Amino acid sequence: MPKPKDAFESTYPCEFYTPEELLEPDLMYTVPEIARLLQGLDPDATIDEGTEAVLVDWAIPWIMKNAADLVIAEPLEEDGPGYYGLAADGGDGT
């Protein structure tokens, strides 16, 4: 149910990291690792499943919005996750 703005003590600008601010140029990350980074956590931080699910819900739109600045890689294992990283030259996949 929507809440009136005055129900909140304060509000903040909705600002997100750019891919260049968030990701190391020579590394590839899974969606959960990106989700942790967006919250200021280490990519390998241990968090509970419920928290991870919420963080992933934030990470997926961020990945979609920044797709032009990212590259993707196939999973390293058949049933493993895909990986995302910074595009070397602004998004052509090389």
PDB file of N, CA and C in Angstrom:
ATOM      1  N   MET A   1       0.851  -1.181   0.000  1.00  0.00           N
ATOM      2  CA  MET A   1       0.000   0.000   0.000  1.00  0.00           C
ATOM      3  C   MET A   1       0.891   1.236   0.000  1.00  0.00           C
ATOM      4  N   PRO A   2       0.664   2.159  -0.893  1.00  0.00           N
ATOM      5  CA  PRO A   2       1.452   3.401  -0.902  1.00  0.00           C
ATOM      6  C   PRO A   2       1.291   4.171   0.404  1.00  0.00           C
ATOM      7  N   LYS A   3       2.345   4.877   0.751  1.00  0.00           N
ATOM      8  CA  LYS A   3       2.355   5.683   1.980  1.00  0.00           C
ATOM      9  C   LYS A   3       2.588   7.139   1.616  1.00  0.00           C
ATOM     10  N   PRO A   4       1.991   8.070   2.352  1.00  0.00           N
ATOM     11  CA  PRO A   4       2.253   9.485   2.091  1.00  0.00           C
ATOM     12  C   PRO A   4       3.705   9.822   2.443  1.00  0.00           C
ATOM     13  N   LYS A   5       4.284  10.731   1.690  1.00  0.00           N
ATOM     14  CA  LYS A   5       5.675  11.125   1.947  1.00  0.00           C
ATOM     15  C   LYS A   5       5.880  11.644   3.355  1.00  0.00           C
ATOM     16  N   ASP A   6       4.896  12.321   3.893  1.00  0.00           N
ATOM     17  CA  ASP A   6       5.088  12.872   5.234  1.00  0.00           C
ATOM     18  C   ASP A   6       5.070  11.798   6.328  1.00  0.00           C
ATOM     19  N   ALA A   7       4.819  10.541   5.961  1.00  0.00           N
ATOM     20  CA  ALA A   7       4.903   9.446   6.925  1.00  0.00           C
ATOM     21  C   ALA A   7       6.359   9.079   7.216  1.00  0.00           C
ATOM     22  N   PHE A   8       7.265   9.556   6.384  1.00  0.00           N
ATOM     23  CA  PHE A   8       8.679   9.242   6.535  1.00  0.00           C
ATOM     24  C   PHE A   8       9.418  10.414   7.160  1.00  0.00           C
ATOM     25  N   GLU A   9      10.346  10.073   8.034  1.00  0.00           N
ATOM     26  CA  GLU A   9      11.127  11.101   8.709  1.00  0.00           C
ATOM     27  C   GLU A   9      11.942  11.921   7.713  1.00  0.00           C
ATOM     28  N   SER A  10      12.506  11.238   6.708  1.00  0.00           N
ATOM     29  CA  SER A  10      13.267  11.943   5.675  1.00  0.00           C
ATOM     30  C   SER A  10      13.299  11.100   4.406  1.00  0.00           C
ATOM     31  N   THR A  11      13.606  11.744   3.304  1.00  0.00           N
ATOM     32  CA  THR A  11      13.794  11.069   2.019  1.00  0.00           C
ATOM     33  C   THR A  11      15.158  11.484   1.472  1.00  0.00           C
ATOM     34  N   TYR A  12      15.663  10.687   0.537  1.00  0.00           N
ATOM     35  CA  TYR A  12      17.007  10.911   0.004  1.00  0.00           C
ATOM     36  C   TYR A  12      16.983  10.812  -1.517  1.00  0.00           C
ATOM     37  N   PRO A  13      17.920  11.454  -2.188  1.00  0.00           N
ATOM     38  CA  PRO A  13      18.001  11.293  -3.645  1.00  0.00           C
ATOM     39  C   PRO A  13      18.277   9.831  -3.989  1.00  0.00           C
ATOM     40  N   CYS A  14      17.719   9.376  -5.066  1.00  0.00           N
ATOM     41  CA  CYS A  14      17.923   8.003  -5.515  1.00  0.00           C
ATOM     42  C   CYS A  14      19.131   7.991  -6.451  1.00  0.00           C
ATOM     43  N   GLU A  15      20.294   7.768  -5.883  1.00  0.00           N
ATOM     44  CA  GLU A  15      21.539   7.790  -6.644  1.00  0.00           C
ATOM     45  C   GLU A  15      22.183   6.414  -6.590  1.00  0.00           C
ATOM     46  N   PHE A  16      22.708   5.984  -7.729  1.00  0.00           N
ATOM     47  CA  PHE A  16      23.378   4.695  -7.812  1.00  0.00           C
ATOM     48  C   PHE A  16      24.776   4.887  -8.365  1.00  0.00           C
ATOM     49  N   TYR A  17      25.631   3.926  -8.066  1.00  0.00           N
ATOM     50  CA  TYR A  17      26.970   3.928  -8.634  1.00  0.00           C
ATOM     51  C   TYR A  17      26.899   3.777 -10.146  1.00  0.00           C
ATOM     52  N   THR A  18      27.879   4.351 -10.830  1.00  0.00           N
ATOM     53  CA  THR A  18      28.064   4.017 -12.243  1.00  0.00           C
ATOM     54  C   THR A  18      28.835   2.706 -12.289  1.00  0.00           C
ATOM     55  N   PRO A  19      28.776   1.991 -13.415  1.00  0.00           N
ATOM     56  CA  PRO A  19      29.565   0.755 -13.502  1.00  0.00           C
ATOM     57  C   PRO A  19      31.049   0.984 -13.230  1.00  0.00           C
ATOM     58  N   GLU A  20      31.587   2.091 -13.710  1.00  0.00           N
ATOM     59  CA  GLU A  20      33.013   2.380 -13.513  1.00  0.00           C
ATOM     60  C   GLU A  20      33.351   2.615 -12.047  1.00  0.00           C
ATOM     61  N   GLU A  21      32.416   3.163 -11.290  1.00  0.00           N
ATOM     62  CA  GLU A  21      32.629   3.384  -9.860  1.00  0.00           C
ATOM     63  C   GLU A  21      32.521   2.087  -9.059  1.00  0.00           C
ATOM     64  N   LEU A  22      31.731   1.152  -9.555  1.00  0.00           N
ATOM     65  CA  LEU A  22      31.406  -0.041  -8.788  1.00  0.00           C
ATOM     66  C   LEU A  22      32.310  -1.240  -9.081  1.00  0.00           C
ATOM     67  N   LEU A  23      32.637  -1.444 -10.346  1.00  0.00           N
ATOM     68  CA  LEU A  23      33.304  -2.679 -10.763  1.00  0.00           C
ATOM     69  C   LEU A  23      34.771  -2.455 -11.099  1.00  0.00           C
ATOM     70  N   GLU A  24      35.589  -3.442 -10.774  1.00  0.00           N
ATOM     71  CA  GLU A  24      36.999  -3.421 -11.167  1.00  0.00           C
ATOM     72  C   GLU A  24      37.078  -3.809 -12.648  1.00  0.00           C
ATOM     73  N   PRO A  25      37.869  -3.102 -13.446  1.00  0.00           N
ATOM     74  CA  PRO A  25      37.873  -3.338 -14.890  1.00  0.00           C
ATOM     75  C   PRO A  25      38.372  -4.719 -15.314  1.00  0.00           C
ATOM     76  N   ASP A  26      39.148  -5.383 -14.501  1.00  0.00           N
ATOM     77  CA  ASP A  26      39.698  -6.680 -14.895  1.00  0.00           C
ATOM     78  C   ASP A  26      38.989  -7.860 -14.232  1.00  0.00           C
ATOM     79  N   LEU A  27      37.829  -7.621 -13.608  1.00  0.00           N
ATOM     80  CA  LEU A  27      37.089  -8.688 -12.931  1.00  0.00           C
ATOM     81  C   LEU A  27      35.700  -8.854 -13.522  1.00  0.00           C
ATOM     82  N   MET A  28      35.140 -10.050 -13.376  1.00  0.00           N
ATOM     83  CA  MET A  28      33.765 -10.357 -13.770  1.00  0.00           C
ATOM     84  C   MET A  28      33.005 -10.755 -12.501  1.00  0.00           C
ATOM     85  N   TYR A  29      31.726 -10.399 -12.432  1.00  0.00           N
ATOM     86  CA  TYR A  29      30.933 -10.559 -11.215  1.00  0.00           C
ATOM     87  C   TYR A  29      29.611 -11.255 -11.513  1.00  0.00           C
ATOM     88  N   THR A  30      29.126 -12.023 -10.543  1.00  0.00           N
ATOM     89  CA  THR A  30      27.781 -12.579 -10.624  1.00  0.00           C
ATOM     90  C   THR A  30      26.775 -11.510 -10.177  1.00  0.00           C
ATOM     91  N   VAL A  31      25.494 -11.752 -10.448  1.00  0.00           N
ATOM     92  CA  VAL A  31      24.460 -10.812 -10.001  1.00  0.00           C
ATOM     93  C   VAL A  31      24.476 -10.638  -8.479  1.00  0.00           C
ATOM     94  N   PRO A  32      24.551 -11.720  -7.687  1.00  0.00           N
ATOM     95  CA  PRO A  32      24.606 -11.510  -6.239  1.00  0.00           C
ATOM     96  C   PRO A  32      25.831 -10.715  -5.787  1.00  0.00           C
ATOM     97  N   GLU A  33      26.956 -10.878  -6.457  1.00  0.00           N
ATOM     98  CA  GLU A  33      28.142 -10.091  -6.091  1.00  0.00           C
ATOM     99  C   GLU A  33      27.930  -8.613  -6.398  1.00  0.00           C
ATOM    100  N   ILE A  34      27.324  -8.320  -7.542  1.00  0.00           N
ATOM    101  CA  ILE A  34      27.002  -6.929  -7.881  1.00  0.00           C
ATOM    102  C   ILE A  34      26.013  -6.367  -6.861  1.00  0.00           C
ATOM    103  N   ALA A  35      25.048  -7.178  -6.465  1.00  0.00           N
ATOM    104  CA  ALA A  35      24.065  -6.730  -5.474  1.00  0.00           C
ATOM    105  C   ALA A  35      24.748  -6.325  -4.172  1.00  0.00           C
ATOM    106  N   ARG A  36      25.706  -7.102  -3.736  1.00  0.00           N
ATOM    107  CA  ARG A  36      26.435  -6.762  -2.512  1.00  0.00           C
ATOM    108  C   ARG A  36      27.221  -5.462  -2.686  1.00  0.00           C
ATOM    109  N   LEU A  37      27.904  -5.331  -3.814  1.00  0.00           N
ATOM    110  CA  LEU A  37      28.683  -4.116  -4.070  1.00  0.00           C
ATOM    111  C   LEU A  37      27.797  -2.872  -4.060  1.00  0.00           C
ATOM    112  N   LEU A  38      26.604  -2.972  -4.625  1.00  0.00           N
ATOM    113  CA  LEU A  38      25.683  -1.831  -4.643  1.00  0.00           C
ATOM    114  C   LEU A  38      25.295  -1.382  -3.237  1.00  0.00           C
ATOM    115  N   GLN A  39      25.423  -2.284  -2.272  1.00  0.00           N
ATOM    116  CA  GLN A  39      25.106  -1.951  -0.882  1.00  0.00           C
ATOM    117  C   GLN A  39      26.347  -1.641  -0.059  1.00  0.00           C
ATOM    118  N   GLY A  40      27.503  -1.545  -0.728  1.00  0.00           N
ATOM    119  CA  GLY A  40      28.730  -1.216  -0.022  1.00  0.00           C
ATOM    120  C   GLY A  40      29.377  -2.398   0.683  1.00  0.00           C
ATOM    121  N   LEU A  41      28.949  -3.609   0.343  1.00  0.00           N
ATOM    122  CA  LEU A  41      29.510  -4.816   0.947  1.00  0.00           C
ATOM    123  C   LEU A  41      30.598  -5.399   0.057  1.00  0.00           C
ATOM    124  N   ASP A  42      31.437  -6.244   0.618  1.00  0.00           N
ATOM    125  CA  ASP A  42      32.376  -6.998  -0.198  1.00  0.00           C
ATOM    126  C   ASP A  42      31.587  -7.966  -1.069  1.00  0.00           C
ATOM    127  N   PRO A  43      32.059  -8.246  -2.285  1.00  0.00           N
ATOM    128  CA  PRO A  43      31.299  -9.156  -3.145  1.00  0.00           C
ATOM    129  C   PRO A  43      31.143 -10.559  -2.574  1.00  0.00           C
ATOM    130  N   ASP A  44      32.028 -10.969  -1.673  1.00  0.00           N
ATOM    131  CA  ASP A  44      31.922 -12.296  -1.076  1.00  0.00           C
ATOM    132  C   ASP A  44      31.387 -12.266   0.360  1.00  0.00           C
ATOM    133  N   ALA A  45      30.771 -11.157   0.753  1.00  0.00           N
ATOM    134  CA  ALA A  45      30.206 -11.048   2.099  1.00  0.00           C
ATOM    135  C   ALA A  45      29.123 -12.109   2.301  1.00  0.00           C
ATOM    136  N   THR A  46      29.078 -12.661   3.499  1.00  0.00           N
ATOM    137  CA  THR A  46      28.049 -13.638   3.838  1.00  0.00           C
ATOM    138  C   THR A  46      26.807 -12.889   4.309  1.00  0.00           C
ATOM    139  N   ILE A  47      25.696 -13.139   3.639  1.00  0.00           N
ATOM    140  CA  ILE A  47      24.415 -12.542   4.032  1.00  0.00           C
ATOM    141  C   ILE A  47      23.350 -13.634   3.964  1.00  0.00           C
ATOM    142  N   ASP A  48      22.248 -13.444   4.673  1.00  0.00           N
ATOM    143  CA  ASP A  48      21.207 -14.462   4.667  1.00  0.00           C
ATOM    144  C   ASP A  48      20.440 -14.430   3.338  1.00  0.00           C
ATOM    145  N   GLU A  49      19.757 -15.527   3.039  1.00  0.00           N
ATOM    146  CA  GLU A  49      19.075 -15.672   1.749  1.00  0.00           C
ATOM    147  C   GLU A  49      18.020 -14.592   1.519  1.00  0.00           C
ATOM    148  N   GLY A  50      17.289 -14.233   2.550  1.00  0.00           N
ATOM    149  CA  GLY A  50      16.258 -13.209   2.394  1.00  0.00           C
ATOM    150  C   GLY A  50      16.844 -11.857   2.025  1.00  0.00           C
ATOM    151  N   THR A  51      17.928 -11.493   2.687  1.00  0.00           N
ATOM    152  CA  THR A  51      18.600 -10.234   2.365  1.00  0.00           C
ATOM    153  C   THR A  51      19.164 -10.283   0.952  1.00  0.00           C
ATOM    154  N   GLU A  52      19.775 -11.415   0.594  1.00  0.00           N
ATOM    155  CA  GLU A  52      20.327 -11.543  -0.751  1.00  0.00           C
ATOM    156  C   GLU A  52      19.235 -11.388  -1.809  1.00  0.00           C
ATOM    157  N   ALA A  53      18.074 -11.966  -1.582  1.00  0.00           N
ATOM    158  CA  ALA A  53      16.976 -11.851  -2.545  1.00  0.00           C
ATOM    159  C   ALA A  53      16.570 -10.390  -2.749  1.00  0.00           C
ATOM    160  N   VAL A  54      16.497  -9.637  -1.663  1.00  0.00           N
ATOM    161  CA  VAL A  54      16.149  -8.209  -1.759  1.00  0.00           C
ATOM    162  C   VAL A  54      17.233  -7.451  -2.525  1.00  0.00           C
ATOM    163  N   LEU A  55      18.502  -7.734  -2.210  1.00  0.00           N
ATOM    164  CA  LEU A  55      19.596  -7.039  -2.885  1.00  0.00           C
ATOM    165  C   LEU A  55      19.636  -7.371  -4.372  1.00  0.00           C
ATOM    166  N   VAL A  56      19.372  -8.619  -4.720  1.00  0.00           N
ATOM    167  CA  VAL A  56      19.337  -9.014  -6.133  1.00  0.00           C
ATOM    168  C   VAL A  56      18.207  -8.284  -6.858  1.00  0.00           C
ATOM    169  N   ASP A  57      17.073  -8.087  -6.176  1.00  0.00           N
ATOM    170  CA  ASP A  57      15.967  -7.324  -6.777  1.00  0.00           C
ATOM    171  C   ASP A  57      16.401  -5.912  -7.153  1.00  0.00           C
ATOM    172  N   TRP A  58      17.348  -5.331  -6.418  1.00  0.00           N
ATOM    173  CA  TRP A  58      17.883  -4.005  -6.740  1.00  0.00           C
ATOM    174  C   TRP A  58      18.923  -4.094  -7.846  1.00  0.00           C
ATOM    175  N   ALA A  59      19.687  -5.166  -7.850  1.00  0.00           N
ATOM    176  CA  ALA A  59      20.802  -5.282  -8.800  1.00  0.00           C
ATOM    177  C   ALA A  59      20.338  -5.518 -10.231  1.00  0.00           C
ATOM    178  N   ILE A  60      19.298  -6.290 -10.424  1.00  0.00           N
ATOM    179  CA  ILE A  60      18.870  -6.626 -11.782  1.00  0.00           C
ATOM    180  C   ILE A  60      18.491  -5.381 -12.580  1.00  0.00           C
ATOM    181  N   PRO A  61      17.667  -4.468 -12.056  1.00  0.00           N
ATOM    182  CA  PRO A  61      17.393  -3.250 -12.841  1.00  0.00           C
ATOM    183  C   PRO A  61      18.649  -2.408 -13.083  1.00  0.00           C
ATOM    184  N   TRP A  62      19.570  -2.385 -12.108  1.00  0.00           N
ATOM    185  CA  TRP A  62      20.824  -1.641 -12.284  1.00  0.00           C
ATOM    186  C   TRP A  62      21.607  -2.228 -13.458  1.00  0.00           C
ATOM    187  N   ILE A  63      21.690  -3.539 -13.532  1.00  0.00           N
ATOM    188  CA  ILE A  63      22.390  -4.197 -14.639  1.00  0.00           C
ATOM    189  C   ILE A  63      21.713  -3.866 -15.960  1.00  0.00           C
ATOM    190  N   MET A  64      20.392  -3.933 -16.003  1.00  0.00           N
ATOM    191  CA  MET A  64      19.666  -3.626 -17.241  1.00  0.00           C
ATOM    192  C   MET A  64      19.881  -2.180 -17.662  1.00  0.00           C
ATOM    193  N   LYS A  65      19.821  -1.253 -16.708  1.00  0.00           N
ATOM    194  CA  LYS A  65      20.002   0.168 -17.030  1.00  0.00           C
ATOM    195  C   LYS A  65      21.407   0.446 -17.561  1.00  0.00           C
ATOM    196  N   ASN A  66      22.396  -0.276 -17.049  1.00  0.00           N
ATOM    197  CA  ASN A  66      23.789  -0.038 -17.409  1.00  0.00           C
ATOM    198  C   ASN A  66      24.329  -1.043 -18.427  1.00  0.00           C
ATOM    199  N   ALA A  67      23.456  -1.764 -19.101  1.00  0.00           N
ATOM    200  CA  ALA A  67      23.865  -2.835 -20.017  1.00  0.00           C
ATOM    201  C   ALA A  67      24.844  -2.352 -21.086  1.00  0.00           C
ATOM    202  N   ALA A  68      24.712  -1.143 -21.563  1.00  0.00           N
ATOM    203  CA  ALA A  68      25.595  -0.644 -22.613  1.00  0.00           C
ATOM    204  C   ALA A  68      27.042  -0.510 -22.147  1.00  0.00           C
ATOM    205  N   ASP A  69      27.244  -0.429 -20.837  1.00  0.00           N
ATOM    206  CA  ASP A  69      28.595  -0.284 -20.284  1.00  0.00           C
ATOM    207  C   ASP A  69      29.158  -1.598 -19.748  1.00  0.00           C
ATOM    208  N   LEU A  70      28.416  -2.701 -19.962  1.00  0.00           N
ATOM    209  CA  LEU A  70      28.803  -3.991 -19.404  1.00  0.00           C
ATOM    210  C   LEU A  70      29.000  -5.035 -20.501  1.00  0.00           C
ATOM    211  N   VAL A  71      29.759  -6.062 -20.170  1.00  0.00           N
ATOM    212  CA  VAL A  71      29.863  -7.264 -21.001  1.00  0.00           C
ATOM    213  C   VAL A  71      29.384  -8.442 -20.150  1.00  0.00           C
ATOM    214  N   ILE A  72      28.986  -9.519 -20.818  1.00  0.00           N
ATOM    215  CA  ILE A  72      28.555 -10.714 -20.104  1.00  0.00           C
ATOM    216  C   ILE A  72      29.412 -11.885 -20.556  1.00  0.00           C
ATOM    217  N   ALA A  73      29.499 -12.892 -19.705  1.00  0.00           N
ATOM    218  CA  ALA A  73      30.229 -14.113 -20.039  1.00  0.00           C
ATOM    219  C   ALA A  73      29.380 -15.308 -19.627  1.00  0.00           C
ATOM    220  N   GLU A  74      29.525 -16.367 -20.392  1.00  0.00           N
ATOM    221  CA  GLU A  74      28.818 -17.603 -20.083  1.00  0.00           C
ATOM    222  C   GLU A  74      29.291 -18.145 -18.738  1.00  0.00           C
ATOM    223  N   PRO A  75      28.464 -18.956 -18.097  1.00  0.00           N
ATOM    224  CA  PRO A  75      28.888 -19.586 -16.846  1.00  0.00           C
ATOM    225  C   PRO A  75      30.155 -20.418 -17.044  1.00  0.00           C
ATOM    226  N   LEU A  76      30.978 -20.490 -16.011  1.00  0.00           N
ATOM    227  CA  LEU A  76      32.181 -21.303 -16.060  1.00  0.00           C
ATOM    228  C   LEU A  76      31.859 -22.786 -15.925  1.00  0.00           C
ATOM    229  N   GLU A  77      30.720 -23.100 -15.328  1.00  0.00           N
ATOM    230  CA  GLU A  77      30.238 -24.475 -15.171  1.00  0.00           C
ATOM    231  C   GLU A  77      28.844 -24.555 -15.763  1.00  0.00           C
ATOM    232  N   GLU A  78      28.448 -25.751 -16.169  1.00  0.00           N
ATOM    233  CA  GLU A  78      27.159 -25.927 -16.836  1.00  0.00           C
ATOM    234  C   GLU A  78      25.987 -25.357 -16.048  1.00  0.00           C
ATOM    235  N   ASP A  79      25.973 -25.560 -14.747  1.00  0.00           N
ATOM    236  CA  ASP A  79      24.870 -25.067 -13.929  1.00  0.00           C
ATOM    237  C   ASP A  79      25.258 -23.851 -13.086  1.00  0.00           C
ATOM    238  N   GLY A  80      26.336 -23.172 -13.454  1.00  0.00           N
ATOM    239  CA  GLY A  80      26.817 -22.014 -12.709  1.00  0.00           C
ATOM    240  C   GLY A  80      26.179 -20.720 -13.182  1.00  0.00           C
ATOM    241  N   PRO A  81      26.475 -19.642 -12.461  1.00  0.00           N
ATOM    242  CA  PRO A  81      25.914 -18.328 -12.817  1.00  0.00           C
ATOM    243  C   PRO A  81      26.656 -17.685 -13.987  1.00  0.00           C
ATOM    244  N   GLY A  82      25.994 -16.755 -14.646  1.00  0.00           N
ATOM    245  CA  GLY A  82      26.653 -15.916 -15.636  1.00  0.00           C
ATOM    246  C   GLY A  82      27.445 -14.828 -14.926  1.00  0.00           C
ATOM    247  N   TYR A  83      28.269 -14.143 -15.681  1.00  0.00           N
ATOM    248  CA  TYR A  83      29.128 -13.103 -15.113  1.00  0.00           C
ATOM    249  C   TYR A  83      29.011 -11.816 -15.909  1.00  0.00           C
ATOM    250  N   TYR A  84      29.163 -10.703 -15.213  1.00  0.00           N
ATOM    251  CA  TYR A  84      29.113  -9.368 -15.808  1.00  0.00           C
ATOM    252  C   TYR A  84      30.378  -8.616 -15.444  1.00  0.00           C
ATOM    253  N   GLY A  85      30.826  -7.760 -16.350  1.00  0.00           N
ATOM    254  CA  GLY A  85      31.987  -6.926 -16.092  1.00  0.00           C
ATOM    255  C   GLY A  85      31.918  -5.659 -16.907  1.00  0.00           C
ATOM    256  N   LEU A  86      32.861  -4.774 -16.680  1.00  0.00           N
ATOM    257  CA  LEU A  86      32.923  -3.528 -17.438  1.00  0.00           C
ATOM    258  C   LEU A  86      33.302  -3.806 -18.887  1.00  0.00           C
ATOM    259  N   ALA A  87      32.651  -3.114 -19.801  1.00  0.00           N
ATOM    260  CA  ALA A  87      33.032  -3.183 -21.198  1.00  0.00           C
ATOM    261  C   ALA A  87      34.370  -2.462 -21.351  1.00  0.00           C
ATOM    262  N   ALA A  88      35.288  -3.047 -22.080  1.00  0.00           N
ATOM    263  CA  ALA A  88      36.636  -2.473 -22.226  1.00  0.00           C
ATOM    264  C   ALA A  88      36.620  -1.138 -22.946  1.00  0.00           C
ATOM    265  N   ASP A  89      35.676  -0.954 -23.854  1.00  0.00           N
ATOM    266  CA  ASP A  89      35.689   0.259 -24.665  1.00  0.00           C
ATOM    267  C   ASP A  89      34.333   0.928 -24.751  1.00  0.00           C
ATOM    268  N   GLY A  90      33.532   0.765 -23.724  1.00  0.00           N
ATOM    269  CA  GLY A  90      32.254   1.446 -23.719  1.00  0.00           C
ATOM    270  C   GLY A  90      31.102   0.616 -24.230  1.00  0.00           C
ATOM    271  N   GLY A  91      31.267  -0.692 -24.414  1.00  0.00           N
ATOM    272  CA  GLY A  91      30.093  -1.498 -24.644  1.00  0.00           C
ATOM    273  C   GLY A  91      29.998  -2.318 -25.890  1.00  0.00           C
ATOM    274  N   ASP A  92      31.067  -2.539 -26.665  1.00  0.00           N
ATOM    275  CA  ASP A  92      30.896  -3.371 -27.864  1.00  0.00           C
ATOM    276  C   ASP A  92      31.205  -4.834 -27.617  1.00  0.00           C
ATOM    277  N   GLY A  93      31.505  -5.208 -26.365  1.00  0.00           N
ATOM    278  CA  GLY A  93      31.695  -6.600 -26.026  1.00  0.00           C
ATOM    279  C   GLY A  93      33.102  -7.125 -26.230  1.00  0.00           C
ATOM    280  N   THR A  94      34.071  -6.271 -26.478  1.00  0.00           N
ATOM    281  CA  THR A  94      35.430  -6.764 -26.663  1.00  0.00           C
ATOM    282  C   THR A  94      36.240  -6.578 -25.413  1.00  0.00           C
TER     283      THR A  94
END
